[in-house]
Every structure is written in C-alpha cells, then in structure tokens.
Amino acid sequence: MNRRLEDKTILKVNMLGGFSLVYGNKPVPNNYSGTSKMMQLFQILLYAGREGISRGELIDRLYGREDLEDAGATLRVNIYRLRKYIQKLKCFENDDCIWFQEGVYRWNYTAVPLERDTDHFNTTAEAALKEENPEIKMELLKEACRMYRGEFLPELAGEEWVAIESCKYQKLYVDCINEAAVLLKENGQFAELLELSSQASSIYYFEEYYLMQIDCLMALGRYKEAMEIYETAAAFYFEELGLEPLKKCWTGSVR
C-alpha cells in the first residue's frame, strides 16, 4: 500500500509517568513487565527514534551491569523475541518495525511513524521558557505543565540512562511551573495555579508545591481545604521524613 508517510497511522508513545502505547485510537496491549529485558529493549528503541542507537550502546544500556559471556548473542535473542512480540500484537499495518543498518538499531518510521510525549513536552517547555510575550508565555507554560504526567519511565528509574533523561525532564518541568506560578500569582489567577500546584504535589512531594496549594486556597477563601492540605502535608513530612511540620506559606501568606 503506497501511502504517503503523513497518511499513515501514528504510534503514540507515552513515557512520562509510565509507559504506554496508542496506535490510532486503540491502546496497544502490554503483557510484559516494563522491567523485562525485551520490554526495556522496546522502550530504548522507541526512545532512540530516527537516529537509532548503536549496537554497543544498546548492549551497555541493557546488560552493562551484568557479567554475560556473550552479550551480543543475548541481544540478538531479545531482538528476535521483540520482533515476534510485535508480530503477535497484530496492531500495526506493517510489523517490520526494527531495522539494523551499519551497526545501528532503529525504529522503522516508514512502517510505523512515532509521536513521543517526551518530544512534545520538551518542545513546548523550551518554547515557553524562551518566549518573551507574557500572554503567549503563560499559555505555553500551562500547556507544558499539564503535559508532564510524572517521571520518565519510572519502572526503570534505577537505570543510569533513564535517570539522566528523567532529571532533564524534571528540571524543565520545575522551571516551567515555577515561572507559571510567578505569572499566575501576579495576575491573581489562583484557581489555575491551584490546579497546577495540585498536579505538581501529586507527582513530587516537594514542600513548595503543598505551600502553593495552601496559598492559593487561602487566596480563594477556601480555608478549610487549606487546613486539610496543611495537615496532610505536615503528617507526611513528620511521619515519613521525620521533619518538622510546615511553618510558612509559599512566598508569604496571601492577604
């Protein structure tokens, strides 16, 4: 079927907050643990995208900590298993998805084009942080914050390459929400800031996000909810971390 690439069904790859795939409008079933070597291989290839990943780097990411007699042979076995797994899914119009050329493994975009949430988030966040027009900047910041659903591939948080990428996305997110918080507070948009800070505190148990929530609720006259957030946060910090309860509001109390 000779269709143009842009007419093909897109595989949407979600890696922020967890790993999932959607092809067209249908979720792609996942019957394997995200920590299995075959699924790790799948995730690495999807993340490597058009540029692909060299055989040596792929072996290092998958087996760098393991003392294998023949890591190359083990990789070939997992590549074979992954190809069979993709065929059994019977989801894609063309299941010839993995190419190996000149020592590089890559996803076959011609067969199945990809869209990754990491790319969308990265592009939007960087554009937001560089934007100088306050109105456009605010919309981009809010969009970027809402795109971020959690840590990059959290099931593989112990892997070095994942930790490096995760830190990059976390920094972008923190920068975006901090800049959004300043602008929203200046404009008195506490309801929108409450939404963003509530999302942030559900992802990261950082004190400043709880304080943002409390500050927003106080500004909105929702004192009972503010006290409930305070008590929940104080209990978490004292019982789980052994720290003193929260003693101040974010950037000072809202009057």
CSV table of C-alpha atoms in Angstrom, one decimal:
chain,number,residue,atom,x,y,z
A,1,MET,CA,0.0,0.0,0.0
A,2,ASN,CA,1.8,3.1,-1.2
A,3,ARG,CA,0.5,5.8,1.0
A,4,ARG,CA,2.5,8.9,2.0
A,5,LEU,CA,4.1,8.8,5.4
A,6,GLU,CA,1.9,11.6,6.8
A,7,ASP,CA,-1.2,9.5,5.9
A,8,LYS,CA,-0.1,6.5,7.9
A,9,THR,CA,-1.5,5.7,11.4
A,10,ILE,CA,0.7,7.1,14.2
A,11,LEU,CA,2.0,5.2,17.1
A,12,LYS,CA,1.8,7.5,20.2
A,13,VAL,CA,4.4,6.6,22.7
A,14,ASN,CA,3.9,7.8,26.3
A,15,MET,CA,6.9,7.6,28.6
A,16,LEU,CA,6.2,10.4,31.2
A,17,GLY,CA,4.6,8.9,34.3
A,18,GLY,CA,4.6,5.4,32.9
A,19,PHE,CA,5.0,3.5,29.6
A,20,SER,CA,2.0,3.0,27.3
A,21,LEU,CA,1.3,2.9,23.6
A,22,VAL,CA,-1.7,4.0,21.5
A,23,TYR,CA,-1.9,3.1,17.8
A,24,GLY,CA,-4.6,5.1,16.1
A,25,ASN,CA,-7.2,5.4,18.8
A,26,LYS,CA,-6.6,2.0,20.3
A,27,PRO,CA,-4.3,1.2,23.3
A,28,VAL,CA,-1.6,-1.3,22.4
A,29,PRO,CA,-1.7,-4.3,24.9
A,30,ASN,CA,1.3,-4.8,27.1
A,31,ASN,CA,1.6,-8.3,28.5
A,32,TYR,CA,5.1,-7.9,29.8
A,33,SER,CA,6.7,-6.2,32.8
A,34,GLY,CA,8.3,-3.0,32.0
A,35,THR,CA,11.5,-4.3,33.7
A,36,SER,CA,11.9,-7.3,31.4
A,37,LYS,CA,14.8,-7.1,29.0
A,38,MET,CA,12.6,-7.4,26.0
A,39,MET,CA,10.4,-4.6,27.1
A,40,GLN,CA,13.4,-2.4,28.0
A,41,LEU,CA,14.8,-3.1,24.5
A,42,PHE,CA,11.4,-2.0,23.1
A,43,GLN,CA,11.5,1.2,25.1
A,44,ILE,CA,15.1,2.0,24.2
A,45,LEU,CA,14.4,1.6,20.5
A,46,LEU,CA,11.2,3.7,20.6
A,47,TYR,CA,13.1,6.5,22.5
A,48,ALA,CA,16.1,6.4,20.2
A,49,GLY,CA,13.7,7.1,17.3
A,50,ARG,CA,15.0,8.0,13.9
A,51,GLU,CA,18.6,8.4,15.0
A,52,GLY,CA,18.7,4.9,16.4
A,53,ILE,CA,21.2,3.5,18.8
A,54,SER,CA,24.5,1.7,18.2
A,55,ARG,CA,24.8,-1.9,19.0
A,56,GLY,CA,27.5,-1.2,21.6
A,57,GLU,CA,25.4,1.4,23.4
A,58,LEU,CA,22.3,-0.8,23.3
A,59,ILE,CA,24.3,-3.6,24.9
A,60,ASP,CA,25.6,-1.3,27.5
A,61,ARG,CA,22.2,0.0,28.4
A,62,LEU,CA,20.7,-3.5,28.7
A,63,TYR,CA,23.5,-5.5,30.1
A,64,GLY,CA,26.1,-3.0,31.4
A,65,ARG,CA,25.8,-4.3,35.0
A,66,GLU,CA,25.6,-8.0,34.1
A,67,ASP,CA,28.5,-10.3,33.6
A,68,LEU,CA,27.4,-12.1,30.4
A,69,GLU,CA,29.6,-14.4,28.5
A,70,ASP,CA,28.2,-13.3,25.1
A,71,ALA,CA,26.1,-10.1,25.5
A,72,GLY,CA,25.9,-9.8,21.7
A,73,ALA,CA,24.2,-13.2,21.4
A,74,THR,CA,21.8,-12.3,24.3
A,75,LEU,CA,20.9,-9.1,22.5
A,76,ARG,CA,20.2,-11.0,19.3
A,77,VAL,CA,17.9,-13.3,21.2
A,78,ASN,CA,15.9,-10.4,22.7
A,79,ILE,CA,15.7,-8.6,19.3
A,80,TYR,CA,14.2,-11.9,17.9
A,81,ARG,CA,11.8,-12.1,20.8
A,82,LEU,CA,10.8,-8.4,20.4
A,83,ARG,CA,10.2,-8.9,16.6
A,84,LYS,CA,8.0,-11.9,17.4
A,85,TYR,CA,6.2,-10.0,20.1
A,86,ILE,CA,5.4,-7.1,17.7
A,87,GLN,CA,4.1,-9.6,15.1
A,88,LYS,CA,1.8,-11.2,17.7
A,89,LEU,CA,0.3,-7.9,18.7
A,90,LYS,CA,-1.2,-7.7,15.2
A,91,CYS,CA,-1.7,-4.0,15.8
A,92,PHE,CA,0.4,-2.4,13.2
A,93,GLU,CA,-0.2,-2.2,9.4
A,94,ASN,CA,3.4,-3.2,8.9
A,95,ASP,CA,5.2,-5.1,11.6
A,96,ASP,CA,8.7,-4.8,10.1
A,97,CYS,CA,9.5,-2.2,12.8
A,98,ILE,CA,13.1,-2.9,13.7
A,99,TRP,CA,16.0,-2.1,11.3
A,100,PHE,CA,19.7,-2.9,11.8
A,101,GLN,CA,22.0,-1.0,9.4
A,102,GLU,CA,25.7,-0.3,9.7
A,103,GLY,CA,25.8,-1.2,13.4
A,104,VAL,CA,22.8,0.8,14.4
A,105,TYR,CA,19.4,-0.4,15.5
A,106,ARG,CA,16.5,2.0,14.8
A,107,TRP,CA,12.7,2.0,14.6
A,108,ASN,CA,11.3,1.9,11.1
A,109,TYR,CA,9.4,5.2,10.8
A,110,THR,CA,8.4,4.3,7.2
A,111,ALA,CA,6.5,1.3,8.6
A,112,VAL,CA,5.1,2.9,11.8
A,113,PRO,CA,5.6,6.6,12.4
A,114,LEU,CA,6.1,7.6,16.1
A,115,GLU,CA,5.0,10.5,18.2
A,116,ARG,CA,6.5,10.7,21.7
A,117,ASP,CA,5.1,12.6,24.6
A,118,THR,CA,8.7,13.4,25.6
A,119,ASP,CA,9.3,15.3,22.4
A,120,HIS,CA,6.0,17.3,22.7
A,121,PHE,CA,6.8,18.2,26.3
A,122,ASN,CA,10.4,19.1,25.6
A,123,THR,CA,9.5,21.3,22.6
A,124,THR,CA,6.7,23.1,24.5
A,125,ALA,CA,8.6,23.6,27.7
A,126,GLU,CA,11.7,25.0,25.9
A,127,ALA,CA,9.5,27.3,23.8
A,128,ALA,CA,7.7,28.5,27.0
A,129,LEU,CA,10.9,29.3,28.8
A,130,LYS,CA,12.3,31.3,25.8
A,131,GLU,CA,9.1,33.2,25.0
A,132,GLU,CA,9.1,36.9,25.8
A,133,ASN,CA,5.4,37.7,25.1
A,134,PRO,CA,3.7,37.4,28.6
A,135,GLU,CA,0.4,36.1,27.3
A,136,ILE,CA,1.9,33.5,24.9
A,137,LYS,CA,4.4,32.5,27.5
A,138,MET,CA,1.7,31.9,30.1
A,139,GLU,CA,-0.3,29.6,27.8
A,140,LEU,CA,2.8,27.7,26.8
A,141,LEU,CA,3.9,27.3,30.4
A,142,LYS,CA,0.5,26.0,31.4
A,143,GLU,CA,0.4,23.6,28.5
A,144,ALA,CA,3.9,22.2,29.3
A,145,CYS,CA,3.0,21.7,33.0
A,146,ARG,CA,-0.2,19.8,32.0
A,147,MET,CA,1.8,17.6,29.6
A,148,TYR,CA,4.1,16.4,32.3
A,149,ARG,CA,2.4,13.4,34.0
A,150,GLY,CA,5.3,12.2,36.0
A,151,GLU,CA,8.9,10.8,35.9
A,152,PHE,CA,10.4,9.4,32.7
A,153,LEU,CA,9.9,5.6,32.6
A,154,PRO,CA,9.5,5.3,36.4
A,155,GLU,CA,9.7,1.5,36.3
A,156,LEU,CA,13.3,1.8,35.1
A,157,ALA,CA,14.3,4.6,37.4
A,158,GLY,CA,17.4,2.6,38.6
A,159,GLU,CA,18.9,2.5,35.1
A,160,GLU,CA,21.6,5.2,34.6
A,161,TRP,CA,20.4,6.3,31.2
A,162,VAL,CA,16.8,6.7,32.4
A,163,ALA,CA,17.9,8.7,35.5
A,164,ILE,CA,19.9,11.1,33.3
A,165,GLU,CA,16.9,11.7,30.9
A,166,SER,CA,14.5,11.9,33.9
A,167,CYS,CA,16.5,14.6,35.5
A,168,LYS,CA,16.4,16.6,32.3
A,169,TYR,CA,12.6,16.5,32.0
A,170,GLN,CA,12.2,17.1,35.8
A,171,LYS,CA,14.3,20.3,35.5
A,172,LEU,CA,12.2,21.5,32.6
A,173,TYR,CA,9.0,20.8,34.5
A,174,VAL,CA,10.2,22.5,37.7
A,175,ASP,CA,11.4,25.6,35.7
A,176,CYS,CA,8.0,25.8,33.9
A,177,ILE,CA,5.8,25.5,37.0
A,178,ASN,CA,8.0,28.0,38.9
A,179,GLU,CA,7.7,30.6,36.1
A,180,ALA,CA,4.0,29.9,35.7
A,181,ALA,CA,3.5,30.3,39.4
A,182,VAL,CA,5.0,33.8,39.4
A,183,LEU,CA,2.9,34.9,36.4
A,184,LEU,CA,-0.3,33.4,37.7
A,185,LYS,CA,0.1,34.9,41.1
A,186,GLU,CA,0.9,38.4,39.6
A,187,ASN,CA,-2.3,38.1,37.7
A,188,GLY,CA,-4.4,36.8,40.6
A,189,GLN,CA,-5.2,33.6,38.8
A,190,PHE,CA,-5.2,31.5,41.9
A,191,ALA,CA,-7.7,28.9,40.6
A,192,GLU,CA,-5.4,28.0,37.7
A,193,LEU,CA,-2.3,28.0,39.9
A,194,LEU,CA,-4.1,25.7,42.4
A,195,GLU,CA,-4.7,23.2,39.5
A,196,LEU,CA,-1.1,23.2,38.5
A,197,SER,CA,0.3,23.0,42.1
A,198,SER,CA,-2.2,20.2,43.0
A,199,GLN,CA,-0.9,18.2,40.0
A,200,ALA,CA,2.7,19.0,41.0
A,201,SER,CA,2.3,17.8,44.6
A,202,SER,CA,0.7,14.6,43.3
A,203,ILE,CA,3.9,13.9,41.3
A,204,TYR,CA,6.6,15.3,43.6
A,205,TYR,CA,6.2,15.6,47.4
A,206,PHE,CA,8.1,18.9,47.4
A,207,GLU,CA,7.2,21.3,50.3
A,208,GLU,CA,6.9,24.3,47.9
A,209,TYR,CA,4.0,22.6,46.0
A,210,TYR,CA,2.0,22.0,49.1
A,211,LEU,CA,2.7,25.6,50.1
A,212,MET,CA,1.5,26.8,46.7
A,213,GLN,CA,-1.8,24.9,47.2
A,214,ILE,CA,-2.3,26.3,50.7
A,215,ASP,CA,-1.5,29.8,49.5
A,216,CYS,CA,-4.0,29.5,46.6
A,217,LEU,CA,-6.8,28.1,48.7
A,218,MET,CA,-6.3,30.9,51.3
A,219,ALA,CA,-6.5,33.5,48.4
A,220,LEU,CA,-9.7,31.8,47.2
A,221,GLY,CA,-11.2,31.9,50.7
A,222,ARG,CA,-11.2,28.1,51.0
A,223,TYR,CA,-9.7,28.0,54.4
A,224,LYS,CA,-11.0,24.5,55.5
A,225,GLU,CA,-9.4,22.9,52.4
A,226,ALA,CA,-6.2,24.9,53.1
A,227,MET,CA,-6.1,23.4,56.6
A,228,GLU,CA,-6.7,19.9,55.3
A,229,ILE,CA,-3.8,20.3,52.9
A,230,TYR,CA,-1.6,21.6,55.7
A,231,GLU,CA,-2.4,18.7,58.0
A,232,THR,CA,-1.8,16.1,55.2
A,233,ALA,CA,1.5,17.6,54.3
A,234,ALA,CA,2.6,18.1,57.9
A,235,ALA,CA,1.8,14.5,58.7
A,236,PHE,CA,3.7,13.3,55.6
A,237,TYR,CA,6.8,15.3,56.4
A,238,PHE,CA,6.8,14.3,60.1
A,239,GLU,CA,5.8,10.6,59.8
A,240,GLU,CA,7.6,9.7,56.6
A,241,LEU,CA,10.6,12.0,56.7
A,242,GLY,CA,10.9,12.9,60.4
A,243,LEU,CA,10.8,16.6,59.6
A,244,GLU,CA,9.1,19.4,61.4
A,245,PRO,CA,5.7,20.4,60.2
A,246,LEU,CA,5.4,23.2,57.6
A,247,LYS,CA,5.7,26.6,59.2
A,248,LYS,CA,5.4,29.1,56.4
A,249,CYS,CA,3.2,29.8,53.4
A,250,TRP,CA,4.7,29.8,49.9
A,251,THR,CA,6.4,33.2,49.3
A,252,GLY,CA,4.4,34.5,52.3
A,253,SER,CA,0.7,34.5,53.1
A,254,VAL,CA,-1.7,35.9,50.6
A,255,ARG,CA,-3.6,38.9,52.1
